[in-house]
Amino acid sequence: MTRQPTIEDVARTAGVSKGLVSLALNGRPGVAQETRKRIDAAVAELGWRPSANARGLATKRAYSLGFIVRRDPITFQADPFFASFLAGVESVLAERDQVLVLSVVPDVEREFEAYRRLTSDRRVDGFLITDLLQDDPRVRLVADLGQRAVTLGRPDSESPFPAIVRDYDAGIDELLTHLAELGHRRVAHVAGDERMQHATTRLTRHLEVAARLGLQTIVEHTDFSPESGAAATHRLLDRSERPTAIVYANDPMAIAGIAVAHERGLTLPRDLSITGMDGSDTGRFVYPALTTLDNDPVGWGRAAATALLSYIENGDGDDVTLPAAALILRSSTAPPGSPG
Amino acid sequence: MTRQPTIEDVARTAGVSKGLVSLALNGRPGVAQETRKRIDAAVAELGWRPSANARGLATKRAYSLGFIVRRDPITFQADPFFASFLAGVESVLAERDQVLVLSVVPDVEREFEAYRRLTSDRRVDGFLITDLLQDDPRVRLVADLGQRAVTLGRPDSESPFPAIVRDYDAGIDELLTHLAELGHRRVAHVAGDERMQHATTRLTRHLEVAARLGLQTIVEHTDFSPESGAAATHRLLDRSERPTAIVYANDPMAIAGIAVAHERGLTLPRDLSITGMDGSDTGRFVYPALTTLDNDPVGWGRAAATALLSYIENGDGDDVTLPAAALILRSSTAPPGSPG
DNA sequence: TTGAAAGCGGTACCAC
DNA sequence: GTGGTACCGCTTTCAA
């Protein structure tokens, strides 16, 4: 393979200066129709694409978005959310000639290092922040670094960044109403990591709605991992007054919960109704298929990338609201004591 | 935040020319000890880090590795392998000031586009290629693009790239021997996507070993998705002569298989022994906990990144052999008909 | 051992 | 409208 063409080559074969090629490339006004055609032809002929490095050096941009995800090294679980989320992100980056720089780190220390390094090396123009914590330190850090970002969800503390939000409250409402209508009266909630914002939001909402519907609630706390979900399930089923339904704050825990129920010889959903949240396809392939709240991860990805780019390019910092999460009814919920 | 320091700033505060700073930074010889100290001090004082863009422009490097993963848009499953693999990759990239550019695409067309785009935009210095197909077209594509790469596994067709390999044969041997010793005689194999190389390798090996051990084998083909794994399980359990043990070519399918067995009212592992492969932690949290073949994804990541960087930097194209996969015994296997 | 200067491949400003 | 040119922040000759 021969050397890739440069803007100089294009200028020469189009018989213009490279300045003009640059203008044309970026769709700027001030280039004659006729000339633009010649340039376009030359670009096509040579198959020229601008060097991201050169462009970035001149414009002080990286044309890249950063995404840093921290995973517990032991439970290095691939959250089913991410693959789809990333596909959504990619779909918008591809058409804008930008890329995603991904960093998977095992602990907070490396996580902070990663934010610093990507910033000081001018690797990215902004960050996608997911899994918001209570009073999330990353928001401060990124702001202090002078970087841009968007958050998935609205931080509870002060944030200078646009937030992408989706209403989950209505979905939880639907979910509990569904359970109540089936005849459940004792509905447990297996909450996620208390330090995570959406864990708390979901729990709070559950408690509110349950109170309104006259449901008794038992709460167990976890770290969102399947392992902790399984443990919580055992604790719930060890009680003298067992819940007849368990609502898990995410699908992986619900799936682990199903396994525990089987292990203990329960027949589902007759002996126990189970629901997830943050709906993923995985839930379709377990038995019984998991009733859950949809979360459209691809939509999150598209929205987050779009918002971040527009924030970077236009300084447009408005929040973005996604359609509310919808209830997906499958077969893991039924009236208590009903035939499997 | 103020403007980030440049090499010029460092040169000025160290009282030398920027050329020297560059030499010092890159640990090149020909800089006086004394001078090097002054430069290091200035670097530390200013907190300077070189701009990846500027550096890359001068050296025609991207200091980035590309990783393109294609996921079926419907079963956008996050293979548990990836999170750990990426953590392994990151651990070596971080200490070398390089980054990972990730692209998740829904189909082959976008996949090829992604390879082309990352190349023509000079975004990456090489690619990590996973999930090798039979006669994988990506190897040709990447070679034609003049890019570097390493493959996870050795391609069946001609490849100019270093391969990272791990012996799986011995593990399959152990696995089947284990089953045979438990008393199983009819052992099914749920193979992965036939177009994928490791699916075929594993199946072939299973057939060889089974023949040697005098085991009867029934084979079902899938696409590696939990859904297809579930379907295969149904087909197997519908037979008049059921297998007493099923070996799945990956863990997600094995987990789906466990669900199917429960659904059909079987008691595991009494009525059916199940094993996975490509061992992941997920298997610990299902019931019964999954016996599987370990795969050390973090190790794959570290090895792949290290090999690719050395290939890029030194043209060192030797294959790398990882420790053989080991059998992880958990509780999803037992003598046929034994108490659960 | 060190400094000066010429790129790398773009962008952007300033004349004409 | 268009060409010329000075950067962007590094690396890499080439002299001194």
Coordinates of N, CA and C in Angstrom, one line a residue, chain A residues 186 216 218-220 234-243 264:
Chain A
R186 N -47.4 -8.8 49.6 CA -46.1 -8.6 50.2 C -45.1 -8.7 49.1
Q216 N -47.3 -4.3 51.3 CA -46.2 -4.4 52.3 C -44.9 -4.6 51.6
I218 N -40.7 -5.3 51.8 CA -39.5 -5.7 52.5 C -38.3 -5.3 51.6
V219 N -37.3 -4.7 52.2 CA -36.2 -4.2 51.3 C -34.9 -4.9 51.7
E220 N -34.2 -5.3 50.6 CA -32.8 -5.9 50.8 C -31.9 -5.0 50.0
H234 N -32.0 -15.3 49.1 CA -32.0 -16.3 50.2 C -32.5 -15.6 51.4
R235 N -32.0 -14.4 51.7 CA -32.5 -13.8 53.0 C -34.0 -13.6 53.0
L236 N -34.5 -13.2 51.8 CA -35.9 -13.0 51.7 C -36.7 -14.3 51.9
L237 N -36.2 -15.3 51.3 CA -36.9 -16.6 51.3 C -36.8 -17.3 52.7
D238 N -35.8 -16.8 53.5 CA -35.6 -17.4 54.8 C -36.6 -16.9 55.8
R239 N -37.2 -15.8 55.5 CA -38.1 -15.1 56.4 C -39.3 -16.0 56.7
S240 N -39.8 -15.8 57.9 CA -41.1 -16.6 58.2 C -42.2 -16.1 57.3
E241 N -42.3 -14.8 57.2 CA -43.3 -14.3 56.3 C -42.7 -13.9 54.9
R242 N -42.7 -14.9 54.0 CA -42.1 -14.7 52.7 C -42.9 -13.7 51.9
P243 N -42.1 -12.9 51.0 CA -42.9 -12.1 50.1 C -43.4 -13.1 49.0
R264 N -34.1 -23.7 45.6 CA -34.8 -24.0 46.8 C -36.1 -24.8 46.6

